[in-house]
Short mmCIF file of C-alpha atoms and ligand atoms in Angstrom, two decimals:
data_model
loop_
_atom_site.label_atom_id
_atom_site.label_comp_id
_atom_site.label_asym_id
_atom_site.label_seq_id
_atom_site.Cartn_x
_atom_site.Cartn_y
_atom_site.Cartn_z
CA MET A 27 100.65 118.13 65.92
CA LYS A 28 100.53 114.32 66.10
CA THR A 29 99.58 113.09 69.57
CA THR A 30 97.66 110.45 71.50
CA ILE A 31 94.30 110.58 73.27
CA ALA A 32 96.05 110.36 76.65
CA LYS A 33 97.96 113.55 75.85
CA VAL A 34 95.28 115.74 74.21
CA GLY A 35 95.02 117.77 77.43
CA ASN A 36 98.30 119.39 76.47
CA TYR A 37 96.75 120.80 73.28
CA VAL A 38 93.47 122.46 74.30
CA GLU A 39 92.18 124.75 71.51
CA GLN A 40 94.95 123.50 69.22
CA GLU A 41 94.75 121.27 66.18
CA VAL A 42 96.03 117.70 66.62
CA THR A 43 96.13 114.50 64.58
CA ILE A 44 95.46 111.16 66.27
CA GLY A 45 95.82 107.65 64.88
CA ALA A 46 92.66 105.90 66.09
CA TRP A 47 90.02 103.26 65.50
CA LEU A 48 86.31 103.93 65.28
CA ALA A 49 84.76 102.19 68.29
CA ASN A 50 81.23 103.37 67.69
CA LYS A 51 79.31 106.25 66.11
CA ARG A 52 75.95 107.95 65.96
CA SER A 53 74.74 110.77 63.80
CA SER A 54 71.87 113.03 62.81
CA GLY A 55 71.39 115.07 59.65
CA LYS A 56 73.81 117.73 60.74
CA ILE A 57 76.22 116.26 63.25
CA ALA A 58 78.08 112.97 63.70
CA PHE A 59 79.64 111.69 66.91
CA LEU A 60 82.61 109.38 66.45
CA GLN A 61 83.72 107.31 69.45
CA LEU A 62 87.45 107.06 68.88
CA ARG A 63 89.99 104.89 70.66
CA ASP A 64 93.73 104.69 70.23
CA GLY A 65 94.71 102.34 73.05
CA THR A 66 95.77 105.19 75.34
CA GLY A 67 92.15 106.20 75.82
CA PHE A 68 88.76 107.04 74.37
CA ILE A 69 87.57 110.39 73.01
CA GLN A 70 84.51 111.63 71.18
CA GLY A 71 85.07 113.29 67.82
CA VAL A 72 82.35 115.69 66.71
CA VAL A 73 81.85 116.20 62.97
CA VAL A 74 79.62 119.16 62.06
CA LYS A 75 78.27 119.20 58.50
CA ALA A 76 78.21 122.97 58.28
CA GLU A 77 81.91 123.07 59.07
CA VAL A 78 83.41 120.15 57.11
CA GLY A 79 81.10 120.27 54.06
CA GLU A 80 78.68 117.72 52.61
CA GLU A 81 81.20 115.25 51.18
CA ALA A 82 83.40 114.95 54.26
CA PHE A 83 80.31 114.74 56.47
CA GLN A 84 78.83 111.85 54.45
CA ALA A 85 82.19 110.07 54.53
CA ALA A 86 82.30 110.41 58.32
CA LYS A 87 78.70 109.13 58.62
CA ASN A 88 79.60 106.07 56.55
CA LEU A 89 82.68 105.08 58.54
CA THR A 90 82.52 101.48 59.68
CA GLN A 91 83.20 100.13 63.16
CA GLU A 92 86.90 99.39 63.82
CA SER A 93 88.15 101.13 60.69
CA SER A 94 91.56 102.68 61.33
CA LEU A 95 91.88 106.40 60.83
CA TYR A 96 93.98 109.49 61.11
CA VAL A 97 91.66 112.03 62.67
CA THR A 98 92.53 115.72 62.72
CA GLY A 99 90.65 118.20 64.86
CA THR A 100 90.70 120.86 67.54
CA VAL A 101 90.86 119.76 71.18
CA ARG A 102 88.10 121.19 73.39
CA ALA A 103 87.93 120.91 77.16
CA ASP A 104 84.52 119.47 78.05
CA ASP A 105 83.45 118.67 81.59
CA ARG A 106 80.73 116.30 80.40
CA ALA A 107 83.20 114.05 78.57
CA PRO A 108 84.50 111.17 80.71
CA SER A 109 88.09 112.02 79.77
CA GLY A 110 87.44 115.77 80.05
CA TYR A 111 88.06 116.46 76.33
CA GLU A 112 86.37 116.32 72.96
CA LEU A 113 87.68 116.71 69.44
CA THR A 114 86.03 119.02 66.91
CA VAL A 115 86.93 117.09 63.78
CA THR A 116 88.19 118.88 60.69
CA LYS A 117 89.51 115.94 58.69
CA VAL A 118 89.28 112.12 58.68
CA GLU A 119 91.69 110.03 56.65
CA VAL A 120 90.84 106.32 56.43
CA ILE A 121 93.88 104.06 56.79
CA HIS A 122 92.00 100.78 56.52
CA GLU A 123 88.30 100.17 56.18
CA ALA A 124 86.99 97.36 58.38
CA THR A 125 83.93 95.50 57.18
CA ASP A 126 81.56 93.33 59.26
CA TYR A 127 83.40 93.62 62.58
CA PRO A 128 81.95 90.68 64.50
CA ILE A 129 81.60 92.33 67.92
CA THR A 130 78.82 94.86 67.50
CA PRO A 131 77.45 97.14 70.23
CA LYS A 132 74.69 94.57 70.92
CA GLU A 133 75.01 91.89 73.62
CA HIS A 134 77.06 88.79 72.84
CA GLY A 135 77.41 85.52 74.76
CA THR A 136 80.57 84.80 76.69
CA GLU A 137 81.67 81.86 74.53
CA PHE A 138 81.32 84.00 71.41
CA LEU A 139 83.35 86.76 73.02
CA MET A 140 85.96 84.27 74.20
CA ASP A 141 86.26 82.87 70.65
CA HIS A 142 86.92 86.46 69.57
CA ARG A 143 89.19 87.33 72.46
CA HIS A 144 91.76 88.78 70.01
CA LEU A 145 89.15 91.42 69.08
CA TRP A 146 87.22 91.56 72.35
CA LEU A 147 90.34 93.04 73.99
CA ARG A 148 89.56 96.26 72.08
CA SER A 149 86.28 96.85 73.93
CA LYS A 150 86.08 99.55 76.55
CA ARG A 151 85.58 97.19 79.47
CA GLN A 152 88.35 94.80 78.49
CA HIS A 153 90.64 97.73 77.82
CA ALA A 154 89.91 98.99 81.34
CA VAL A 155 90.70 95.61 82.92
CA MET A 156 94.00 95.40 81.05
CA LYS A 157 94.92 98.88 82.26
CA VAL A 158 94.17 97.87 85.86
CA ARG A 159 96.33 94.78 85.31
CA ASN A 160 99.11 96.97 83.99
CA GLU A 161 98.84 99.26 87.02
CA ILE A 162 99.09 96.29 89.40
CA ILE A 163 102.20 95.11 87.57
CA ARG A 164 103.72 98.60 87.69
CA ALA A 165 102.91 99.03 91.39
CA THR A 166 104.32 95.58 92.16
CA TYR A 167 107.73 96.50 90.75
CA GLU A 168 107.56 99.85 92.51
CA PHE A 169 106.65 98.35 95.90
CA PHE A 170 109.35 95.70 95.87
CA ASN A 171 112.00 98.04 94.53
CA GLN A 172 111.19 100.57 97.26
CA ASN A 173 111.54 97.83 99.85
CA ASP A 174 114.94 96.53 98.74
CA PHE A 175 113.78 93.39 96.97
CA ALA A 176 115.67 92.23 93.89
CA LYS A 177 113.75 90.62 91.02
CA VAL A 178 114.99 87.11 90.29
CA ASP A 179 113.65 84.89 87.50
CA PRO A 180 113.24 81.21 88.40
CA PRO A 181 113.18 78.60 85.62
CA ILE A 182 109.95 77.59 83.90
CA LEU A 183 111.13 74.15 82.86
CA THR A 184 111.72 72.27 86.09
CA GLY A 185 112.51 68.82 87.39
CA SER A 186 110.52 69.10 90.62
CA ALA A 187 107.05 69.94 91.88
CA PRO A 188 106.76 72.09 95.02
CA GLU A 189 102.95 72.12 95.29
CA GLY A 190 102.31 68.37 94.86
CA THR A 191 102.49 66.18 91.82
CA THR A 192 98.86 65.90 90.75
CA GLU A 193 98.55 69.18 88.86
CA LEU A 194 101.65 69.15 86.71
CA PHE A 195 102.08 69.69 83.01
CA ALA A 196 104.63 67.08 82.07
CA THR A 197 106.85 67.40 79.06
CA LYS A 198 110.02 65.82 77.77
CA TYR A 199 113.36 67.52 78.38
CA PHE A 200 115.25 65.52 75.76
CA ASP A 201 115.53 62.17 77.55
CA GLU A 202 114.44 63.41 80.96
CA ASP A 203 111.00 64.11 82.39
CA ALA A 204 110.30 67.78 83.02
CA TYR A 205 107.38 69.90 84.19
CA LEU A 206 106.18 73.40 83.52
CA SER A 207 106.68 75.40 86.69
CA GLN A 208 103.73 75.48 89.09
CA SER A 209 105.67 77.81 91.44
CA GLY A 210 109.16 79.25 91.45
CA GLN A 211 109.30 79.16 95.23
CA LEU A 212 112.05 76.61 95.84
CA TYR A 213 114.38 78.46 93.49
CA MET A 214 113.39 81.75 95.12
CA GLU A 215 114.51 80.32 98.47
CA ALA A 216 117.95 79.71 96.97
CA ALA A 217 117.88 83.25 95.56
CA ALA A 218 116.93 84.71 98.98
CA MET A 219 120.05 83.10 100.47
CA ALA A 220 122.07 84.91 97.80
CA LEU A 221 120.26 88.27 97.60
CA GLY A 222 118.34 88.56 100.90
CA ARG A 223 114.95 89.76 99.69
CA VAL A 224 113.82 88.70 96.26
CA PHE A 225 110.66 88.47 94.20
CA SER A 226 109.75 86.69 91.02
CA PHE A 227 107.01 87.51 88.57
CA GLY A 228 106.24 84.99 85.93
CA PRO A 229 103.85 82.50 84.41
CA THR A 230 102.93 79.34 86.30
CA PHE A 231 100.97 76.32 85.17
CA ARG A 232 98.45 74.08 86.90
CA ALA A 233 96.88 71.14 85.13
CA GLU A 234 93.87 71.49 87.42
CA LYS A 235 90.58 70.18 86.13
CA SER A 236 88.83 73.09 87.85
CA LYS A 237 86.23 75.10 86.03
CA THR A 238 85.50 77.95 88.39
CA ARG A 239 85.61 81.73 88.21
CA ARG A 240 88.92 81.61 90.12
CA HIS A 241 90.91 79.03 88.18
CA LEU A 242 93.18 79.40 85.18
CA ILE A 243 95.46 76.73 83.77
CA GLU A 244 98.16 79.31 83.09
CA PHE A 245 98.41 82.24 85.48
CA TRP A 246 100.98 84.78 86.62
CA MET A 247 102.33 84.75 90.12
CA ILE A 248 104.40 87.19 92.16
CA GLU A 249 106.55 85.23 94.60
CA PRO A 250 108.57 87.17 97.18
CA GLU A 251 111.00 85.27 99.41
CA MET A 252 112.76 86.83 102.39
CA ALA A 253 115.77 85.68 104.43
CA PHE A 254 115.67 86.39 108.19
CA VAL A 255 111.91 87.09 108.00
CA GLU A 256 109.64 85.01 110.22
CA PHE A 257 105.95 84.36 109.93
CA ASP A 258 104.50 87.54 111.53
CA GLU A 259 106.79 89.91 109.65
CA SER A 260 105.88 88.19 106.40
CA LEU A 261 102.18 88.86 107.06
CA GLU A 262 102.97 92.52 107.64
CA ILE A 263 104.79 92.74 104.31
CA GLN A 264 101.88 91.01 102.57
CA GLU A 265 99.27 93.41 103.94
CA GLN A 266 101.43 96.39 103.04
CA TYR A 267 101.91 95.09 99.52
CA VAL A 268 98.21 94.41 98.92
CA SER A 269 97.24 97.79 100.42
CA TYR A 270 99.76 99.42 98.09
CA LEU A 271 98.18 97.70 95.09
CA ALA A 272 94.69 98.90 96.06
CA LYS A 273 95.92 102.44 96.65
CA SER A 274 97.80 102.55 93.33
CA VAL A 275 94.78 101.33 91.37
CA LEU A 276 92.52 103.84 93.13
CA GLU A 277 94.93 106.67 92.36
CA ASN A 278 95.94 105.82 88.82
CA CYS A 279 92.94 104.02 87.31
CA GLN A 280 90.05 106.33 88.16
CA LEU A 281 88.64 106.35 84.64
CA GLU A 282 88.98 102.59 84.29
CA LEU A 283 87.26 101.91 87.62
CA LYS A 284 84.43 104.17 86.49
CA THR A 285 84.12 102.33 83.18
CA LEU A 286 83.98 99.07 85.11
CA GLY A 287 81.39 100.38 87.55
CA ARG A 288 83.67 99.39 90.44
CA ASP A 289 82.46 100.32 93.92
CA THR A 290 85.56 102.26 94.98
CA GLU A 291 84.41 102.68 98.58
CA LYS A 292 85.10 98.97 99.03
CA LEU A 293 88.65 99.46 97.75
CA GLU A 294 89.29 102.49 99.97
CA LYS A 295 88.91 100.18 102.97
CA VAL A 296 91.77 97.95 101.83
CA GLN A 297 94.35 99.32 104.23
CA ALA A 298 96.79 97.50 106.51
CA PRO A 299 96.49 95.94 109.01
CA PHE A 300 94.25 93.10 107.83
CA PRO A 301 92.37 90.83 110.25
CA ARG A 302 93.81 87.40 111.07
CA ILE A 303 91.82 84.32 112.01
CA SER A 304 93.32 80.93 112.82
CA TYR A 305 92.15 77.81 111.00
CA ASP A 306 90.80 76.53 114.35
CA ASP A 307 88.70 79.65 114.87
CA ALA A 308 87.59 79.58 111.24
CA ILE A 309 86.21 76.06 111.78
CA THR A 310 84.29 77.24 114.86
CA PHE A 311 83.04 80.27 112.92
CA LEU A 312 81.83 78.07 110.06
CA HIS A 313 79.99 75.77 112.45
CA GLU A 314 78.25 78.82 113.90
CA LYS A 315 77.30 79.86 110.37
CA GLY A 316 75.66 76.50 109.78
CA PHE A 317 78.38 74.69 107.81
CA ASP A 318 77.86 71.53 109.84
CA ASP A 319 79.65 69.11 107.53
CA ILE A 320 83.13 70.67 107.76
CA LYS A 321 85.44 69.20 110.40
CA TRP A 322 88.95 69.92 111.63
CA GLY A 323 91.43 68.70 109.00
CA ASP A 324 89.22 69.47 106.00
CA ASP A 325 90.28 72.00 103.41
CA PHE A 326 88.07 75.01 102.80
CA GLY A 327 86.08 75.27 99.61
CA ALA A 328 84.96 78.45 97.89
CA PRO A 329 81.69 78.71 99.93
CA HIS A 330 83.64 78.44 103.21
CA GLU A 331 86.18 81.06 102.15
CA THR A 332 83.41 83.37 101.00
CA ALA A 333 81.50 82.98 104.29
CA ILE A 334 84.61 83.91 106.26
CA ALA A 335 85.53 86.79 103.94
CA GLU A 336 82.00 88.22 104.11
CA HIS A 337 82.48 88.78 107.82
CA TYR A 338 85.15 91.45 107.08
CA ASP A 339 85.42 94.45 104.78
CA LYS A 340 89.14 93.89 104.18
CA PRO A 341 91.10 90.88 103.01
CA VAL A 342 91.50 88.38 105.85
CA PHE A 343 94.40 86.04 106.69
CA ILE A 344 93.46 82.49 107.62
CA THR A 345 96.48 81.18 109.53
CA HIS A 346 97.86 77.95 111.03
CA TYR A 347 96.29 75.31 108.77
CA PRO A 348 96.70 71.64 109.63
CA THR A 349 100.09 70.31 108.56
CA SER A 350 98.37 67.51 106.65
CA LEU A 351 96.71 70.01 104.25
CA LYS A 352 99.82 71.87 103.23
CA PRO A 353 103.02 71.21 101.22
CA PHE A 354 106.12 69.59 102.72
CA TYR A 355 108.22 72.73 103.12
CA MET A 356 106.12 74.62 105.70
CA GLN A 357 107.51 75.32 109.18
CA PRO A 358 105.48 73.69 111.96
CA ASP A 359 104.24 75.89 114.81
CA ALA A 360 106.76 75.54 117.68
CA ASN A 361 103.91 75.05 120.19
CA ARG A 362 101.79 72.71 118.09
CA GLU A 363 103.14 70.15 115.68
CA ASP A 364 99.79 69.64 113.98
CA VAL A 365 99.61 73.10 112.40
CA VAL A 366 102.03 75.06 110.24
CA LEU A 367 103.09 78.72 110.15
CA CYS A 368 101.18 79.52 107.02
CA ALA A 369 98.48 81.91 105.90
CA ASP A 370 96.12 82.24 102.98
CA LEU A 371 94.89 85.76 102.28
CA ILE A 372 91.23 85.75 101.28
CA ALA A 373 89.95 88.71 99.28
CA PRO A 374 86.55 90.25 100.05
CA GLU A 375 83.47 89.97 97.81
CA GLY A 376 83.90 86.30 96.99
CA TYR A 377 87.17 86.58 95.04
CA GLY A 378 88.77 83.89 97.19
CA GLU A 379 92.39 83.21 98.02
CA ILE A 380 94.75 85.73 96.47
CA ILE A 381 97.88 84.82 98.47
CA GLY A 382 99.27 81.57 99.82
CA GLY A 383 102.41 81.76 101.92
CA SER A 384 104.35 80.43 104.90
CA GLU A 385 107.50 80.35 106.91
CA ARG A 386 109.76 77.63 105.48
CA ILE A 387 111.41 74.79 107.36
CA HIS A 388 115.02 75.77 108.02
CA SER A 389 116.20 72.67 109.86
CA TYR A 390 117.99 70.18 107.60
CA GLU A 391 116.82 67.15 109.60
CA LEU A 392 113.17 68.15 109.68
CA LEU A 393 113.10 69.02 105.98
CA GLU A 394 114.73 65.71 105.09
CA GLN A 395 112.14 63.91 107.22
CA ARG A 396 109.28 65.76 105.47
CA ILE A 397 110.65 64.98 102.00
CA ASN A 398 110.65 61.31 102.97
CA GLU A 399 107.16 61.46 104.49
CA HIS A 400 105.85 62.97 101.25
CA ASN A 401 107.57 60.21 99.22
CA LEU A 402 109.62 62.77 97.33
CA SER A 403 113.04 61.95 95.99
CA LEU A 404 116.01 63.07 98.09
CA ASP A 405 118.11 63.21 94.92
CA THR A 406 115.76 65.69 93.26
CA TYR A 407 115.70 67.90 96.34
CA GLN A 408 119.35 67.67 97.38
CA TRP A 409 120.06 71.18 96.11
CA TYR A 410 117.08 72.45 98.16
CA LEU A 411 118.35 70.64 101.26
CA ASP A 412 121.77 72.24 100.71
CA LEU A 413 120.21 75.62 101.56
CA ARG A 414 119.73 74.21 105.09
CA LYS A 415 123.28 72.91 105.22
CA TYR A 416 125.26 76.09 104.62
CA GLY A 417 124.18 78.99 106.83
CA SER A 418 120.49 78.14 107.15
CA VAL A 419 118.26 80.99 108.36
CA PRO A 420 114.56 81.40 109.17
CA HIS A 421 112.86 82.63 106.04
CA SER A 422 109.38 83.17 104.67
CA GLY A 423 107.68 83.83 101.39
CA PHE A 424 104.39 83.95 99.61
CA GLY A 425 102.75 83.86 96.21
CA LEU A 426 100.14 86.34 94.98
CA GLY A 427 97.99 85.31 92.02
CA LEU A 428 97.91 88.21 89.59
CA GLU A 429 94.65 87.38 87.81
CA ARG A 430 92.62 86.89 90.98
CA THR A 431 93.95 90.21 92.25
CA VAL A 432 93.12 91.95 88.96
CA ALA A 433 89.61 90.45 88.98
CA TRP A 434 89.03 91.56 92.55
CA LEU A 435 90.36 95.11 92.24
CA SER A 436 88.62 95.75 88.92
CA GLY A 437 85.45 94.00 90.07
CA VAL A 438 85.09 91.59 87.13
CA GLU A 439 83.32 88.38 87.98
CA HIS A 440 85.66 85.82 86.37
CA VAL A 441 89.46 85.53 86.08
CA ARG A 442 89.12 84.79 82.36
CA GLU A 443 88.68 88.53 81.82
CA SER A 444 91.74 89.48 83.85
CA ILE A 445 94.39 87.95 81.54
CA PRO A 446 94.75 88.84 77.84
CA PHE A 447 94.49 85.29 76.50
CA PRO A 448 93.12 82.95 79.18
CA ARG A 449 94.07 79.29 79.21
CA LEU A 450 91.02 77.49 80.57
CA LEU A 451 90.01 73.88 80.94
CA ASN A 452 88.44 73.80 77.48
CA ARG A 453 90.19 76.69 75.83
CA LEU A 454 93.54 76.97 74.06
CA TYR A 455 92.16 79.28 71.33
CA PRO A 456 92.86 82.02 70.40
O1 4AD B 4 98.58 78.84 97.13
P1 4AD B 4 99.50 78.55 95.98
O2 4AD B 4 99.38 77.24 95.31
O3 4AD B 4 100.97 78.78 96.58
C1 4AD B 4 102.14 78.51 95.97
O4 4AD B 4 102.30 78.16 94.84
C2 4AD B 4 103.34 78.85 96.84
N1 4AD B 4 104.49 78.07 96.37
C3 4AD B 4 103.59 80.33 96.77
C4 4AD B 4 104.77 80.76 97.59
O5 4AD B 4 104.71 80.64 98.81
N2 4AD B 4 105.81 81.24 96.95
O6 4AD B 4 99.32 79.69 94.89
C5 4AD B 4 99.52 81.03 95.24
C6 4AD B 4 98.43 81.90 94.64
C7 4AD B 4 97.03 81.59 95.14
O7 4AD B 4 96.77 82.22 96.36
C8 4AD B 4 96.17 82.15 94.02
O8 4AD B 4 96.04 83.55 94.14
C9 4AD B 4 97.00 81.86 92.80
O9 4AD B 4 98.33 81.70 93.23
N3 4AD B 4 96.54 80.65 92.11
C10 4AD B 4 95.79 80.65 90.99
N4 4AD B 4 95.28 81.66 90.24
C11 4AD B 4 94.57 81.34 89.15
N5 4AD B 4 94.32 80.07 88.76
C12 4AD B 4 94.82 79.02 89.47
N6 4AD B 4 94.60 77.77 89.07
C13 4AD B 4 95.58 79.30 90.65
N7 4AD B 4 96.22 78.52 91.57
C14 4AD B 4 96.79 79.37 92.45
MG1 MG B 5 96.98 78.08 98.12
#
């Protein structure tokens, strides 16, 4: 019976054939252990000389790392095996023999591994991170579908820049100037007026000269936008969504989290509601913690965010930032013109901001005034102003960065390991 490693549990004490690669091996004079992987999982194949004969045993001992194989054997339940099963091998057929696979079981430097990202993805750890990523994607669709959101795809080639003009990838759109999307938000606002509750999920681009463990040049963002939803309700949806992601990963990625050595107790605590702290109180808190140089009106850097996050064992919302720090479209607080109805969600353990969101301005006059204050072109944004002209409603939305969330939930240090082929400041290869 041909099957996959993920499904061997259905064939205990039966003979199966699996297409697999040899990840690693070790052997003695009488027995060889083949670490096999097929993408769906990892399993140990045991080759016993007395059972397969001298010739087949020698062939198994000589198999090279990453050779592709058809392996036939009997499935055994084994409590000591991480997956719960082992394969007693009866036959190995080599499909393609790999020679001198560059990533050996020894330690390699990060730059070397990054240069070999196309192969590094096969390693057990990287495989685990990609599976966690896949689970977050799956759970995202599930959560928003269960909550009556429709998926809408905003354009990637755009003529405008919602998050400020300094971090744009410019390109030519025939004779016009165009940019790669840094956020689909403005289009999602139009979509929310058509479909009520919507979310997008796509690549976004930031020409940021940042070289930190949190920054990618190309990253994937989930951007929900909700008509008739004001600031507080938006925070509730955000904390439910993030709790759902943590719960899904805990439930469906147990093996992967084990491979990654993730402290799952920390993830068990990620349950709504999340604490909220205003920007004002965060400044006071930072002063108490000895960050003397920060003053009201300054943006927070990674050390500030980490100091605040360390105070809690759940993600924390920092709310009501100064208007001057945030983009033009955010709704001012009705009681205080100098702050906006926005929140950044800061993940625990130093992973930084995973969500940025706000209520949006729904008054035509105020939005027009803000566009002017930010020296943006009224022509470019006329379509966006139109949304405030024909049945304007209070509405809110947010953007969750996929790679930061994957890094946090899987516990990898750097976002470069949470996307298959990272685009970094100095890296466009492979
Ligand atoms: O805070 P940002 O810039 O918000 C927006 O783009 C809004 N228009 C979203 C919205 O309201 N629809 O980005 C949102 C999130 C951040 O919290 C972070 O998780 C992620 O996107 N992000 C990055 N992730 C990796 N590398 C980068 N350079 C990132 N920049 C932002
Ligand atoms: Mg932000």
